[in-house]
Short mmCIF file of C-alpha atoms in Angstrom, two decimals:
data_model
loop_
_atom_site.label_atom_id
_atom_site.label_comp_id
_atom_site.label_asym_id
_atom_site.label_seq_id
_atom_site.Cartn_x
_atom_site.Cartn_y
_atom_site.Cartn_z
CA MET A 36 8.16 -1.34 -4.34
CA LYS A 37 12.07 -1.03 -5.03
CA THR A 38 12.96 -4.33 -3.44
CA LEU A 39 10.16 -6.04 -5.67
CA ASN A 40 11.41 -4.33 -8.69
CA GLU A 41 14.31 -5.73 -8.01
CA HIS A 42 13.24 -9.29 -7.71
CA LEU A 43 11.34 -9.22 -11.12
CA LYS A 44 14.15 -7.43 -12.94
CA LYS A 45 16.85 -10.16 -11.86
CA LYS A 46 14.50 -13.15 -11.30
CA THR A 47 15.64 -13.84 -8.07
CA PHE A 48 12.48 -14.65 -5.76
CA LYS A 49 12.03 -15.05 -1.93
CA ASN A 50 10.18 -18.14 -1.03
CA VAL A 51 7.47 -16.24 0.53
CA TYR A 52 6.21 -12.74 0.10
CA LEU A 53 3.50 -10.75 1.94
CA LEU A 54 1.93 -7.70 -0.02
CA TYR A 55 -0.11 -5.60 1.95
CA GLY A 56 -0.89 -2.00 2.81
CA ASP A 57 -4.01 0.39 1.87
CA GLU A 58 -3.39 0.63 -1.79
CA ALA A 59 -5.05 -2.25 -3.37
CA TYR A 60 -4.08 -1.35 -6.93
CA LEU A 61 -0.58 -1.98 -6.23
CA ARG A 62 -1.37 -5.09 -4.02
CA ASN A 63 -2.93 -6.64 -7.20
CA GLN A 64 -0.25 -5.32 -9.63
CA TYR A 65 2.68 -6.64 -8.04
CA ARG A 66 0.55 -10.12 -7.22
CA ASP A 67 0.02 -10.40 -10.87
CA ARG A 68 3.53 -9.35 -11.92
CA LEU A 69 5.01 -12.17 -9.71
CA LYS A 70 2.65 -14.67 -10.69
CA GLN A 71 3.64 -14.08 -14.61
CA ALA A 72 7.01 -14.30 -13.54
CA MET A 73 7.29 -17.30 -11.86
CA ILE A 74 4.46 -19.32 -13.62
CA SER A 75 3.81 -19.63 -17.49
CA ASP A 76 0.39 -18.83 -19.31
CA GLY A 77 -1.82 -21.57 -18.50
CA ASP A 78 0.24 -23.47 -16.15
CA THR A 79 -2.61 -24.86 -13.43
CA MET A 80 -0.29 -27.73 -12.32
CA ASN A 81 1.88 -25.71 -10.39
CA LEU A 82 -0.20 -22.70 -9.41
CA SER A 83 -2.80 -22.70 -6.44
CA CYS A 84 -5.01 -20.18 -5.01
CA PHE A 85 -6.52 -19.35 -1.77
CA GLU A 86 -8.82 -16.96 -0.90
CA GLY A 87 -10.96 -15.83 2.38
CA LYS A 88 -11.09 -16.86 5.89
CA GLY A 89 -11.17 -20.56 7.23
CA ILE A 90 -8.00 -21.77 4.96
CA ASP A 91 -6.72 -25.28 6.29
CA GLU A 92 -2.95 -24.59 6.95
CA LYS A 93 -1.89 -28.15 6.87
CA GLU A 94 -3.46 -28.50 3.53
CA LEU A 95 -1.38 -25.52 2.68
CA THR A 96 2.14 -26.83 3.74
CA ALA A 97 1.22 -30.05 2.27
CA LEU A 98 0.52 -28.45 -1.14
CA ALA A 99 3.75 -26.17 -0.37
CA ASP A 100 5.73 -29.36 0.02
CA THR A 101 4.62 -30.84 -3.39
CA VAL A 102 7.33 -30.46 -6.17
CA PRO A 103 6.72 -28.43 -9.07
CA PHE A 104 5.77 -30.16 -12.19
CA PHE A 105 8.26 -29.35 -15.12
CA SER A 106 8.58 -25.57 -13.71
CA ASP A 107 11.29 -23.87 -11.65
CA TYR A 108 8.64 -22.79 -9.09
CA ARG A 109 5.37 -23.89 -7.51
CA LEU A 110 2.98 -20.74 -6.59
CA ILE A 111 0.59 -20.70 -3.98
CA ILE A 112 -1.55 -17.18 -3.64
CA VAL A 113 -3.13 -16.59 -0.47
CA GLU A 114 -5.64 -13.55 -0.23
CA ASN A 115 -7.46 -12.10 2.30
CA SER A 116 -6.83 -14.94 4.70
CA GLY A 117 -6.91 -12.95 8.29
CA PHE A 118 -3.39 -14.97 8.95
CA PHE A 119 -2.03 -11.82 9.92
CA ALA A 120 -4.71 -9.89 11.80
CA ALA A 121 -5.03 -12.32 14.72
CA SER A 122 -2.83 -14.46 16.96
CA GLY A 123 -2.40 -18.16 16.42
CA HIS A 124 -1.32 -19.79 13.32
CA ASP A 125 1.63 -21.59 14.79
CA THR A 126 1.79 -24.35 12.30
CA LEU A 127 2.25 -21.73 9.29
CA THR A 128 4.40 -19.69 11.28
CA GLU A 129 6.67 -22.43 12.28
CA TYR A 130 6.59 -24.04 8.51
CA MET A 131 8.15 -20.07 6.88
CA LYS A 132 11.36 -21.37 8.35
CA GLN A 133 11.37 -24.75 5.87
CA ILE A 134 9.73 -23.81 2.50
CA PRO A 135 11.52 -25.80 -0.04
CA GLU A 136 13.62 -23.74 -2.63
CA THR A 137 11.13 -24.41 -5.38
CA THR A 138 8.23 -23.02 -3.71
CA CYS A 139 6.80 -19.49 -3.30
CA ILE A 140 4.09 -18.77 -0.96
CA LEU A 141 2.38 -15.28 -1.93
CA PHE A 142 0.29 -13.72 0.78
CA VAL A 143 -1.78 -10.91 -0.47
CA GLU A 144 -3.80 -8.95 2.56
CA SER A 145 -5.82 -5.81 3.72
CA GLU A 146 -5.22 -6.68 7.27
CA VAL A 147 -2.20 -6.75 9.01
CA ASP A 148 -0.90 -6.50 12.52
CA LYS A 149 2.90 -6.37 12.46
CA ARG A 150 3.08 -8.02 16.12
CA ASN A 151 1.26 -10.83 14.53
CA LYS A 152 4.23 -13.88 14.83
CA LEU A 153 3.58 -14.89 11.23
CA PHE A 154 4.19 -11.46 9.92
CA LYS A 155 7.39 -11.60 11.93
CA ALA A 156 8.33 -14.90 10.33
CA VAL A 157 7.36 -14.11 6.92
CA SER A 158 9.66 -10.84 7.15
CA ALA A 159 12.49 -12.93 8.58
CA ALA A 160 11.99 -15.89 5.61
CA GLY A 161 10.92 -13.44 2.86
CA TYR A 162 9.54 -10.33 2.25
CA ALA A 163 6.81 -8.09 3.42
CA ALA A 164 6.01 -5.26 0.98
CA ASN A 165 3.84 -2.48 2.26
CA LEU A 166 2.20 -1.02 -0.62
CA THR A 167 0.73 2.60 0.02
CA MET A 168 -0.09 5.66 -1.98
CA PRO A 169 2.78 6.88 -3.82
CA GLY A 170 3.94 10.65 -3.82
CA ASP A 171 2.67 12.97 -5.95
CA LYS A 172 5.72 13.03 -8.56
CA GLN A 173 5.32 9.08 -8.96
CA LEU A 174 1.66 9.20 -9.33
CA ILE A 175 1.99 11.84 -11.96
CA LEU A 176 4.63 9.72 -13.95
CA TRP A 177 1.94 6.87 -13.76
CA LEU A 178 -0.65 8.71 -15.11
CA ALA A 179 1.60 10.61 -18.03
CA GLY A 180 2.71 6.72 -18.83
CA MET A 181 -1.17 5.95 -19.23
CA VAL A 182 -2.09 8.90 -21.42
CA LYS A 183 1.12 8.55 -23.56
CA LYS A 184 0.35 4.64 -24.31
CA GLU A 185 -3.08 5.88 -26.09
CA ASN A 186 -1.02 8.81 -27.80
CA LYS A 187 -2.61 11.36 -25.82
CA LEU A 188 -1.34 14.47 -24.49
CA ILE A 189 -1.39 16.29 -20.97
CA GLN A 190 0.12 18.76 -19.22
CA GLU A 191 1.79 18.35 -15.82
CA GLN A 192 -0.35 21.11 -14.69
CA THR A 193 -3.31 19.55 -15.95
CA LEU A 194 -2.42 16.05 -13.81
CA GLN A 195 -1.69 18.10 -10.65
CA TYR A 196 -5.58 19.34 -11.01
CA PHE A 197 -6.85 15.80 -11.48
CA LEU A 198 -5.00 14.44 -8.71
CA GLN A 199 -7.00 16.99 -6.59
CA ILE A 200 -10.23 16.34 -7.28
CA VAL A 201 -10.65 12.65 -8.21
CA GLU A 202 -10.60 9.79 -5.61
CA HIS A 203 -7.97 9.12 -3.47
CA ASP A 204 -6.76 5.78 -4.40
CA MET A 205 -5.20 4.62 -7.67
CA ASN A 206 -8.00 2.38 -8.76
CA GLY A 207 -10.21 5.50 -9.09
CA MET A 208 -7.49 7.43 -10.61
CA ARG A 209 -7.27 4.93 -12.83
CA GLN A 210 -10.80 4.50 -13.85
CA GLU A 211 -11.21 8.56 -14.39
CA MET A 212 -8.12 9.01 -16.46
CA GLU A 213 -9.94 6.05 -18.94
CA LYS A 214 -12.99 8.16 -18.76
CA LEU A 215 -10.93 11.16 -19.74
CA ILE A 216 -8.76 9.21 -22.49
CA CYS A 217 -12.52 7.85 -23.71
CA TYR A 218 -13.87 11.17 -23.81
CA VAL A 219 -11.66 13.23 -25.53
CA GLY A 220 -12.03 10.76 -28.50
CA GLN A 221 -10.09 11.57 -31.53
CA ARG A 222 -8.63 15.28 -29.97
CA GLN A 223 -4.91 14.79 -28.70
CA VAL A 224 -4.40 16.86 -25.73
CA ILE A 225 -6.56 16.32 -22.49
CA GLU A 226 -7.46 19.81 -21.03
CA LYS A 227 -8.50 21.06 -17.83
CA ALA A 228 -11.90 21.38 -19.17
CA ASP A 229 -12.28 17.63 -19.83
CA VAL A 230 -11.38 16.94 -16.34
CA ASP A 231 -13.99 19.30 -15.12
CA ALA A 232 -16.56 17.82 -17.81
CA VAL A 233 -15.97 14.14 -16.75
CA CYS A 234 -14.44 13.40 -13.53
CA CYS A 235 -16.03 12.82 -10.35
CA VAL A 236 -15.50 15.41 -7.64
CA PHE A 237 -14.24 13.78 -4.41
CA VAL A 238 -16.55 14.44 -1.34
CA GLU A 239 -13.86 15.40 0.67
CA ASN A 240 -12.86 18.18 -1.54
CA LYS A 241 -16.40 19.56 -0.98
CA ILE A 242 -15.81 19.42 2.82
CA PHE A 243 -12.35 21.04 2.38
CA ASP A 244 -14.18 24.10 0.60
CA MET A 245 -16.98 24.14 3.19
CA ILE A 246 -14.05 24.30 5.94
CA ARG A 247 -12.12 26.87 3.98
CA ALA A 248 -15.49 28.78 3.69
CA VAL A 249 -15.82 28.70 7.48
CA ALA A 250 -12.12 30.09 8.08
CA GLU A 251 -13.09 32.84 5.63
CA LYS A 252 -16.15 33.48 8.11
CA ASN A 253 -18.33 32.97 4.83
CA GLN A 254 -21.29 31.25 6.58
CA ARG A 255 -23.45 31.87 3.27
CA GLN A 256 -21.12 29.85 1.08
CA ALA A 257 -20.45 27.26 3.85
CA MET A 258 -24.30 26.43 3.82
CA GLN A 259 -24.63 26.39 0.11
CA LEU A 260 -21.72 24.02 -0.19
CA TYR A 261 -23.47 21.96 2.70
CA ASP A 262 -27.07 22.12 1.01
CA ASP A 263 -25.17 20.97 -2.45
CA LEU A 264 -23.79 17.94 -0.67
CA VAL A 265 -27.42 17.03 0.84
CA THR A 266 -29.18 17.78 -2.98
CA LEU A 267 -26.56 14.99 -4.30
CA LYS A 268 -27.64 12.73 -1.53
CA GLU A 269 -24.71 12.49 0.69
CA PRO A 270 -26.05 11.89 4.37
CA PRO A 271 -25.67 14.42 6.80
CA MET A 272 -24.33 11.91 9.27
CA ARG A 273 -21.10 11.05 7.22
CA ILE A 274 -20.65 15.03 6.19
CA LEU A 275 -20.16 15.60 10.03
CA TYR A 276 -17.72 12.92 10.10
CA LEU A 277 -15.95 13.85 7.23
CA ILE A 278 -15.82 17.62 8.97
CA ILE A 279 -14.93 16.19 12.20
CA LYS A 280 -12.03 14.25 10.08
CA GLN A 281 -10.97 17.54 8.16
CA PHE A 282 -10.62 19.38 11.47
CA ASN A 283 -8.73 16.77 12.99
CA THR A 284 -6.43 16.63 10.20
CA LEU A 285 -5.85 20.23 10.00
CA TYR A 286 -4.78 20.23 13.83
CA GLU A 287 -2.67 17.45 13.20
CA ILE A 288 -0.75 19.23 10.24
CA ARG A 289 -0.72 22.62 12.13
CA ASP A 290 0.49 21.13 15.09
CA LEU A 291 3.60 19.88 13.08
CA ALA A 292 4.00 23.01 10.83
CA VAL A 293 4.28 25.13 14.17
CA GLN A 294 6.96 22.95 15.27
CA GLY A 295 9.01 23.42 12.34
CA TYR A 296 8.75 20.58 10.08
CA PRO A 297 8.61 20.57 6.34
CA ALA A 298 5.61 19.83 4.42
CA SER A 299 7.64 16.19 2.85
CA ALA A 300 8.32 15.56 6.76
CA ILE A 301 4.58 16.05 7.62
CA ALA A 302 3.29 14.47 4.62
CA GLU A 303 5.84 11.67 6.05
CA LYS A 304 4.51 11.26 9.36
CA THR A 305 0.88 11.86 8.77
CA ALA A 306 0.63 9.51 5.86
CA VAL A 307 -1.24 12.15 4.00
CA ARG A 308 -0.70 13.21 0.52
CA ASP A 309 1.91 15.98 -0.34
CA PHE A 310 -0.26 18.62 -1.84
CA ILE A 311 -3.09 17.73 0.73
CA VAL A 312 -0.28 18.60 3.43
CA LYS A 313 0.54 22.04 1.46
CA ARG A 314 -3.00 22.84 1.10
CA ASN A 315 -4.00 22.18 5.04
CA ILE A 316 -1.12 24.12 6.01
CA SER A 317 -2.41 27.29 4.22
CA LEU A 318 -5.94 26.36 5.36
CA GLY A 319 -4.45 26.07 8.91
CA ARG A 320 -2.86 29.54 9.25
CA HIS A 321 -6.64 30.75 9.72
CA PHE A 322 -7.12 28.71 13.21
CA GLU A 323 -5.19 28.72 16.33
CA LEU A 324 -4.49 25.33 17.64
CA SER A 325 -6.79 25.49 20.19
CA ALA A 326 -9.70 26.28 18.18
CA LEU A 327 -9.10 23.08 16.00
CA ARG A 328 -8.73 20.83 18.97
CA GLN A 329 -12.01 22.41 20.15
CA ALA A 330 -13.86 22.07 16.82
CA VAL A 331 -12.73 18.37 16.83
CA GLU A 332 -14.05 17.78 20.29
CA ASP A 333 -17.38 20.14 19.32
CA GLY A 334 -17.84 17.84 16.34
CA THR A 335 -17.37 14.82 18.40
CA GLU A 336 -19.83 15.74 21.14
CA LEU A 337 -22.34 16.79 18.41
CA GLU A 338 -22.12 13.11 16.60
CA GLU A 339 -22.99 11.57 19.93
CA ALA A 340 -25.80 13.85 20.76
CA VAL A 341 -27.19 12.58 16.98
CA LYS A 342 -26.82 8.95 18.02
CA THR A 343 -28.85 9.33 21.52
CA GLY A 344 -31.39 11.06 19.32
CA ARG A 345 -31.00 14.44 21.34
CA ILE A 346 -30.56 16.25 17.95
CA THR A 347 -31.05 15.43 14.38
CA ASP A 348 -27.81 14.81 12.22
CA ARG A 349 -28.87 17.65 9.78
CA LEU A 350 -29.03 20.40 12.87
CA ALA A 351 -25.69 19.08 14.11
CA VAL A 352 -23.83 19.82 10.66
CA GLU A 353 -25.70 23.44 10.69
CA MET A 354 -24.84 23.94 14.17
CA MET A 355 -20.81 23.17 13.43
CA ILE A 356 -20.93 25.29 10.52
CA GLN A 357 -22.54 28.31 12.25
CA LYS A 358 -20.47 28.07 15.46
CA TYR A 359 -17.02 28.11 13.37
CA SER A 360 -18.28 30.66 10.45
CA ARG A 361 -19.46 33.35 12.84
CA ALA A 362 -17.79 36.52 12.35
#
């Protein structure tokens, strides 16, 4: 992001960009910012957009060779083309070496294979930006900026709490914060109680609470949390999947922590947000590594048993909870 911001600030652009990564909000934000920086509002002569698979590469390159009309740049935006997820695309790969100085091709992709020849060609000729979830400090600054624009106030502690319970992507966070701002109305300060009243609780937080109850051998609470999710129409098979995922996350983080890695390094290695790493380190101390590995194996076997019709999905979850919460 730092490199993209520098290009936007100085208005010195590469002839080809690739925006990829798991954070759709950032991909769209930088797509729009690059578009606004290169093309004037209403200029349809110098802007072309392609989306989806099946784009004609020769048509795209022919358009890229066209001189811009009373503009410094001709911008071609290509979204979700699949060009970077499969082999081939030799025409486009070769063209990366000869893009005219007045043309910029902007790829915005959700699927990317870094071994792809086109990915390597774009990286060499221009700039490929991996846009992933920022750290908690950056997220807090971003959210605080949203609140400030609406002339509201929110404490950092409340923002940290907000991050723990909302959807784990920036679009979800933005939507929940907009709801919060509307909810408080004329009041200036957003409180923790407002977050509880308005924001959607992320299902994985319920799963974390369930595993914490399991770790504390509180079988009754674990089963109550499971019943709550079922009441909220959460499919038992998805709950089982999330339990397995949570145990696997605990195993990975616990393993790295035992090896002596600090929380910041674990977050980088596992691509898990800082606060999630810290709370998993704490929870992981309740389990031996071998028990966590066994829990993942047990969950996988139960998942297979459900798929083959040997047991029901609800029974599989109950068996998992009862085994690991047994005192």
